[in-house]
XYZ file of C-alpha atoms in Angstrom:
432
model
C 2.010 -36.624 -21.439
C 5.215 -37.396 -19.559
C 5.715 -41.085 -18.981
C 6.052 -42.174 -15.376
C 9.614 -42.875 -14.280
C 11.030 -44.692 -11.283
C 14.107 -42.472 -11.061
C 14.082 -39.398 -8.818
C 13.294 -36.027 -10.336
C 16.466 -34.113 -11.230
C 16.093 -30.466 -10.218
C 18.480 -27.641 -11.017
C 18.183 -24.466 -8.946
C 20.136 -21.512 -10.336
C 20.667 -18.960 -7.585
C 21.211 -15.244 -7.926
C 23.327 -15.672 -4.783
C 24.356 -18.623 -2.652
C 21.618 -18.893 -0.008
C 22.244 -17.264 3.366
C 19.048 -18.016 5.324
C 20.296 -16.197 8.409
C 20.904 -13.016 6.405
C 17.736 -12.561 4.350
C 14.157 -13.785 4.065
C 14.672 -14.378 0.337
C 17.400 -16.927 1.052
C 15.255 -18.404 3.790
C 12.465 -18.967 1.280
C 14.876 -20.644 -1.136
C 15.929 -23.029 1.629
C 12.282 -23.799 2.386
C 11.737 -24.654 -1.272
C 14.829 -26.846 -1.237
C 13.544 -28.696 1.820
C 10.206 -29.353 0.137
C 12.073 -30.869 -2.835
C 14.350 -32.922 -0.588
C 11.287 -34.314 1.182
C 10.301 -35.863 -2.161
C 13.656 -37.542 -2.606
C 14.514 -35.361 -5.605
C 18.124 -34.971 -6.722
C 19.044 -31.305 -6.382
C 21.896 -29.360 -7.934
C 22.399 -25.750 -6.846
C 24.361 -23.579 -9.252
C 25.242 -19.899 -9.048
C 27.549 -17.382 -10.727
C 27.905 -15.452 -7.442
C 30.778 -15.512 -5.000
C 30.149 -17.351 -1.756
C 29.151 -15.123 1.164
C 30.294 -15.343 4.756
C 27.028 -16.905 5.938
C 26.413 -19.388 3.098
C 24.212 -22.374 3.939
C 25.913 -25.769 4.039
C 24.156 -27.282 1.042
C 26.535 -30.215 0.719
C 25.512 -31.502 4.152
C 21.961 -31.792 2.805
C 23.105 -33.955 -0.085
C 22.884 -31.142 -2.639
C 25.426 -30.919 -5.437
C 27.021 -27.481 -5.819
C 28.222 -25.993 -9.084
C 29.817 -22.633 -9.793
C 28.786 -21.310 -13.200
C 29.725 -18.297 -15.296
C 27.666 -15.608 -16.952
C 27.797 -15.420 -20.734
C 29.749 -18.663 -20.966
C 29.169 -21.684 -23.165
C 30.487 -23.857 -20.325
C 26.974 -23.732 -18.875
C 25.705 -25.452 -22.028
C 27.864 -28.502 -21.410
C 26.944 -28.523 -17.726
C 23.184 -28.410 -18.269
C 23.329 -30.962 -21.090
C 25.116 -33.451 -18.835
C 22.749 -32.816 -15.946
C 19.589 -33.046 -18.108
C 17.286 -31.656 -15.395
C 13.568 -32.392 -15.310
C 12.836 -29.142 -13.445
C 14.795 -25.881 -13.445
C 14.179 -23.186 -10.842
C 15.483 -19.681 -11.550
C 16.069 -17.597 -8.420
C 14.985 -14.073 -9.490
C 14.168 -12.937 -12.995
C 17.689 -11.711 -13.840
C 18.870 -15.314 -13.599
C 16.148 -16.380 -16.031
C 17.332 -13.664 -18.418
C 20.902 -14.941 -18.295
C 20.331 -18.692 -18.345
C 16.741 -19.287 -19.446
C 17.487 -19.306 -23.162
C 20.311 -21.799 -22.647
C 17.979 -24.090 -20.697
C 15.391 -23.706 -23.468
C 17.982 -24.611 -26.090
C 19.429 -27.709 -24.425
C 16.594 -28.934 -22.150
C 13.362 -27.809 -23.829
C 11.312 -30.393 -21.942
C 12.385 -29.194 -18.485
C 9.716 -27.469 -16.429
C 10.796 -23.855 -15.858
C 9.955 -22.228 -12.520
C 10.739 -18.677 -11.422
C 11.187 -17.962 -7.724
C 10.331 -14.261 -7.546
C 10.817 -13.544 -3.793
C 9.032 -10.268 -4.501
C 7.967 -8.237 -7.505
C 11.076 -6.128 -7.952
C 9.513 -3.659 -10.369
C 6.823 -2.936 -7.766
C 9.419 -2.345 -5.073
C 11.386 0.012 -7.302
C 8.254 1.909 -8.388
C 7.304 2.460 -4.750
C 10.835 3.574 -3.965
C 10.689 6.154 -6.740
C 7.279 7.294 -5.513
C 8.732 7.862 -2.042
C 11.668 9.807 -3.485
C 9.258 12.014 -5.427
C 7.207 12.724 -2.293
C 10.310 13.528 -0.236
C 11.367 16.197 -2.719
C 8.868 18.383 -0.891
C 10.612 19.257 2.421
C 7.210 19.618 4.098
C 6.745 15.856 3.639
C 10.078 14.809 5.143
C 8.377 12.705 7.817
C 4.752 12.414 6.710
C 3.956 11.323 3.157
C 0.230 11.519 2.378
C -0.707 9.070 -0.347
C 2.313 6.843 0.204
C 0.440 3.832 1.532
C -2.868 3.941 -0.326
C -1.956 3.787 -4.004
C -4.587 1.921 -6.045
C -3.535 -0.784 -8.485
C -4.233 1.516 -11.426
C -1.714 4.077 -10.158
C 0.897 1.400 -9.475
C 0.439 0.010 -12.975
C 0.912 3.448 -14.529
C 4.154 3.903 -12.575
C 5.470 0.441 -13.418
C 4.329 -0.332 -16.956
C 6.654 2.010 -18.847
C 9.802 1.050 -16.953
C 12.528 -1.170 -18.338
C 12.564 -3.181 -15.103
C 8.855 -4.034 -15.232
C 8.963 -4.987 -18.896
C 11.943 -7.280 -18.329
C 10.423 -8.815 -15.207
C 6.971 -9.436 -16.684
C 8.572 -10.945 -19.808
C 10.494 -13.392 -17.604
C 7.269 -14.346 -15.823
C 5.650 -15.138 -19.170
C 8.631 -17.194 -20.353
C 8.404 -19.507 -17.333
C 5.893 -22.287 -16.857
C 5.232 -21.369 -13.221
C 6.037 -18.343 -11.074
C 6.210 -18.622 -7.298
C 4.746 -15.547 -5.574
C 5.006 -14.896 -1.844
C 2.366 -12.147 -2.053
C -1.229 -12.774 -3.119
C -1.608 -9.004 -3.494
C 1.092 -9.056 -6.169
C -0.720 -11.922 -7.885
C -3.834 -9.764 -8.022
C -1.835 -6.835 -9.437
C -0.305 -9.068 -12.114
C -3.591 -10.621 -13.240
C -5.792 -7.517 -13.040
C -3.404 -4.888 -14.385
C -0.766 -6.717 -16.443
C -3.068 -9.446 -17.764
C -0.844 -12.310 -16.652
C -2.749 -15.632 -16.732
C -3.510 -17.121 -13.320
C -2.250 -20.465 -14.648
C 1.300 -19.078 -14.573
C 1.179 -18.088 -10.897
C 1.383 -20.052 -7.659
C 1.029 -18.587 -4.163
C 3.920 -19.855 -2.068
C 4.613 -17.587 0.919
C 7.234 -18.132 3.580
C 6.647 -21.578 5.028
C 7.149 -22.214 8.746
C 6.742 -24.949 11.278
C 4.523 -24.402 14.307
C 5.434 -21.327 16.411
C 7.405 -21.642 19.631
C 4.834 -21.198 22.395
C 7.174 -21.074 25.410
C 8.999 -17.854 24.507
C 9.633 -15.222 27.219
C 6.561 -13.519 28.637
C 5.834 -9.790 28.784
C 7.625 -9.183 32.104
C 10.773 -10.963 30.964
C 11.239 -8.900 27.820
C 12.729 -5.471 27.252
C 13.569 -3.018 24.488
C 12.531 -2.529 20.886
C 14.117 -4.410 18.006
C 14.558 -3.776 14.300
C 16.208 -6.347 12.054
C 16.939 -6.687 8.350
C 19.718 -7.023 5.788
C 21.250 -3.575 5.247
C 21.814 -4.332 1.564
C 18.036 -4.299 1.105
C 17.054 -0.684 0.385
C 13.671 -0.747 2.221
C 15.425 -1.849 5.426
C 17.970 0.958 5.254
C 15.243 3.535 4.611
C 13.314 2.221 7.626
C 16.372 2.583 9.857
C 16.873 6.172 8.721
C 13.205 7.001 9.297
C 13.390 5.551 12.800
C 16.565 7.465 13.602
C 15.368 10.797 12.246
C 11.661 10.840 13.067
C 10.212 7.867 14.934
C 12.705 7.036 17.677
C 12.952 10.597 19.079
C 9.150 10.547 19.547
C 9.320 7.205 21.359
C 12.108 8.410 23.641
C 10.075 11.448 24.600
C 7.515 9.119 26.171
C 9.906 6.321 27.220
C 13.179 8.055 28.175
C 14.853 4.791 29.189
C 13.859 2.806 26.121
C 16.412 1.190 23.844
C 16.217 0.231 20.189
C 18.498 -2.584 19.039
C 19.069 -2.527 15.273
C 20.385 -5.777 13.789
C 21.299 -6.474 10.179
C 23.651 -8.467 7.994
C 26.387 -6.639 6.067
C 26.285 -3.531 8.263
C 27.914 -0.633 6.354
C 29.822 2.245 7.993
C 26.898 4.593 7.317
C 24.774 2.378 9.593
C 27.305 2.046 12.414
C 27.640 5.835 12.331
C 24.017 6.049 13.545
C 24.864 4.254 16.796
C 24.227 6.505 19.804
C 24.009 4.856 23.217
C 22.984 8.123 24.878
C 19.894 8.191 22.674
C 19.213 4.499 23.236
C 19.824 3.833 19.531
C 22.077 0.756 19.319
C 23.340 -0.574 15.966
C 24.170 -4.180 16.812
C 25.474 -5.567 13.483
C 24.609 -9.143 12.422
C 22.581 -11.408 14.717
C 24.044 -14.901 15.017
C 20.581 -16.165 16.003
C 17.797 -13.854 14.810
C 15.073 -15.786 16.635
C 16.987 -15.584 19.915
C 17.287 -11.793 19.864
C 13.703 -11.449 18.600
C 12.465 -13.548 21.527
C 14.087 -11.186 24.029
C 12.570 -8.019 22.565
C 9.192 -6.739 23.693
C 8.241 -5.038 20.400
C 9.505 -5.387 16.824
C 9.588 -2.181 14.776
C 9.331 -2.446 10.974
C 8.386 1.003 9.594
C 8.765 0.155 5.913
C 7.914 3.000 3.538
C 8.329 0.941 0.380
C 8.866 -2.665 -0.595
C 7.161 -5.720 -2.030
C 6.585 -9.364 -1.217
C 6.101 -10.362 2.406
C 8.444 -9.642 5.278
C 10.563 -12.324 6.908
C 11.246 -10.205 9.972
C 7.517 -10.047 10.719
C 7.168 -13.813 10.297
C 10.068 -14.231 12.737
C 8.324 -11.874 15.176
C 5.181 -14.033 15.071
C 7.251 -17.190 15.568
C 8.790 -15.680 18.676
C 5.547 -14.260 20.058
C 6.864 -10.716 19.592
C 4.192 -8.138 18.665
C 5.134 -5.756 15.863
C 4.445 -2.230 14.701
C 4.642 -1.734 10.960
C 3.147 0.189 8.037
C 0.474 -0.855 5.503
C 3.283 -1.835 3.112
C 4.942 -3.898 5.844
C 1.695 -5.760 6.563
C 0.649 -6.045 2.915
C -0.358 -9.569 1.837
C 0.588 -10.995 5.221
C -2.582 -11.233 7.273
C -5.444 -12.075 4.932
C -8.650 -11.732 6.971
C -6.885 -12.314 10.296
C -6.085 -9.629 12.914
C -2.610 -8.126 12.750
C -0.331 -9.300 15.605
C 0.415 -5.770 16.716
C -0.445 -2.396 15.223
C -0.281 -0.918 11.701
C 0.173 2.832 11.185
C 1.247 5.166 8.399
C 3.013 8.180 9.927
C 5.996 8.713 12.213
C 3.803 10.146 14.974
C 1.244 7.322 14.766
C 3.930 4.624 14.615
C 5.665 6.045 17.689
C 2.383 6.251 19.625
C 1.517 2.670 18.646
C 4.954 1.437 19.684
C 4.681 3.065 23.117
C 1.177 1.739 23.631
C 2.109 -1.811 22.684
C 5.227 -1.639 24.851
C 3.273 -0.602 27.949
C -0.127 -2.289 27.576
C 0.309 -5.903 28.641
C -3.251 -6.919 27.709
C -2.826 -5.523 24.177
C 0.596 -7.160 23.964
C -0.801 -10.578 24.924
C -3.617 -10.208 22.417
C -1.122 -9.442 19.639
C 1.069 -12.377 20.656
C -1.812 -14.833 20.313
C -2.893 -13.241 17.032
C 0.564 -13.976 15.616
C 0.335 -17.651 16.516
C -3.112 -17.910 14.917
C -1.947 -16.147 11.754
C 0.993 -18.497 11.303
C -1.259 -21.521 11.704
C -3.764 -20.230 9.165
C -1.516 -18.941 6.349
C 2.074 -20.121 6.665
C 2.177 -23.806 7.612
C 5.069 -25.542 5.888
C 3.367 -28.888 5.335
C 0.359 -27.282 3.622
C 2.291 -25.091 1.202
C 4.984 -27.691 0.486
C 2.311 -30.241 -0.426
C 0.456 -27.804 -2.668
C 3.671 -26.790 -4.423
C 4.724 -30.361 -5.193
C 1.216 -31.207 -6.412
C 1.264 -28.190 -8.736
C 4.678 -29.101 -10.146
C 3.737 -32.727 -10.726
C 0.485 -31.741 -12.431
C 2.339 -29.382 -14.783
C 4.952 -31.988 -15.659
C 2.163 -34.315 -16.732
C 0.507 -31.669 -18.910
C 3.396 -29.445 -19.960
C 2.813 -29.327 -23.775
C -0.809 -28.226 -23.374
C 0.116 -25.791 -20.581
C 2.668 -24.133 -22.854
C 0.281 -24.094 -25.795
C -2.087 -21.949 -23.740
C 0.717 -19.508 -22.982
C 1.266 -18.168 -26.494
C 2.802 -14.920 -25.219
C 5.425 -16.886 -23.300
C 6.202 -19.061 -26.320
C 6.574 -15.952 -28.481
C 8.916 -14.313 -25.967
C 11.025 -17.465 -25.651
C 11.250 -17.689 -29.437
C 12.456 -14.120 -29.828
C 14.834 -14.416 -26.878
C 16.401 -17.500 -28.447
C 16.607 -15.900 -31.891
C 18.129 -12.675 -30.611
C 20.836 -14.512 -28.665
C 21.482 -16.746 -31.679
C 21.899 -13.722 -33.956
C 24.179 -12.054 -31.425
C 26.356 -15.180 -31.179
C 26.595 -15.330 -34.988
C 27.521 -11.629 -35.131
C 30.263 -12.054 -32.529
C 31.613 -15.113 -34.339
C 31.666 -13.254 -37.662
C 33.356 -10.275 -36.067
C 36.027 -12.473 -34.538
C 36.704 -14.142 -37.895
C 37.005 -10.767 -39.591
C 39.554 -9.567 -37.065
């Protein structure tokens, strides 16, 4: 048992990137986690080996210490020893791979948490599945079987891959893994045998939706938004350009689609065509502002994992959405979808036109979004549950780890392998 202490909890968050909440939902989720820790009065240090991006959050203004660290450097050892954190959060499993063994070596009593954002091996398996389907030119726009893969088929695609084996090993090595998707939790427990005790459902967390957003008559155009560095977003833009948007324009000749995204590459700007109503708008300074002006949000995602920040933003702004089963996966629970969900270019286009023109359906979807946010995504509920889970684990950490023999075994071998490698490098340097 950990003795009670009057000092604040010291938390170290090691980021894969410096958070840019206006550029990606993953960074937005990290900032929500940070806020839940700040609400407890915890002392937070954010460290990352990445370069700072153009839209980096101002962490210092929140009272968070910032530290640049290096990969494969013993300087991290000195840093983490001096900090002596009580809790360490790894942002994405690759960060756990790089720094987890060093944390284990110097701070073995620190609670280790992995922020997954999404199950990357699932996303990559679905991407490969899509590529395989598109090898048949007859399935260029319609991909039967894309959206209805059972867990058993997903497991067979994932289990033999290097990415899945690395990712699942990292999940085992941590004391707690934060999952935004309860569907992914089910996949992990039922197919990969991961203990439920290692998982915690923590989706995107939001305050109450803005009720006084523009009404149906005051909105115009379709909107698509998402970081272009995220492969599912880029694929969705291409699918809209090549297959979906031409079908919409046939029925709505004056319609416009505004495509927003951070880090817009030249290949995206090359798709801009005002005559076709296809406008590539680059980065949105205020994503909620542009979302609130649109009548319908389009998110035709053909692969991906986790839950989708753009669809949460649409609900916040009272903007109905049209997406795919993968886009809506794990987001609605038993509640109605705030828009329409379809699985082919023709059906998505028809749904988009219908939602754009049918005010009664539009209003119904708008209210469904508000209800869904209240039921599944309230910040105060999830923040409270997360802190309670962390505190409970800190009080029972030795027994919790004892029950996770696989994780202990993996940590042992990870530590030994890095130790042997360090000894080999040292011996090689002496010999030369």
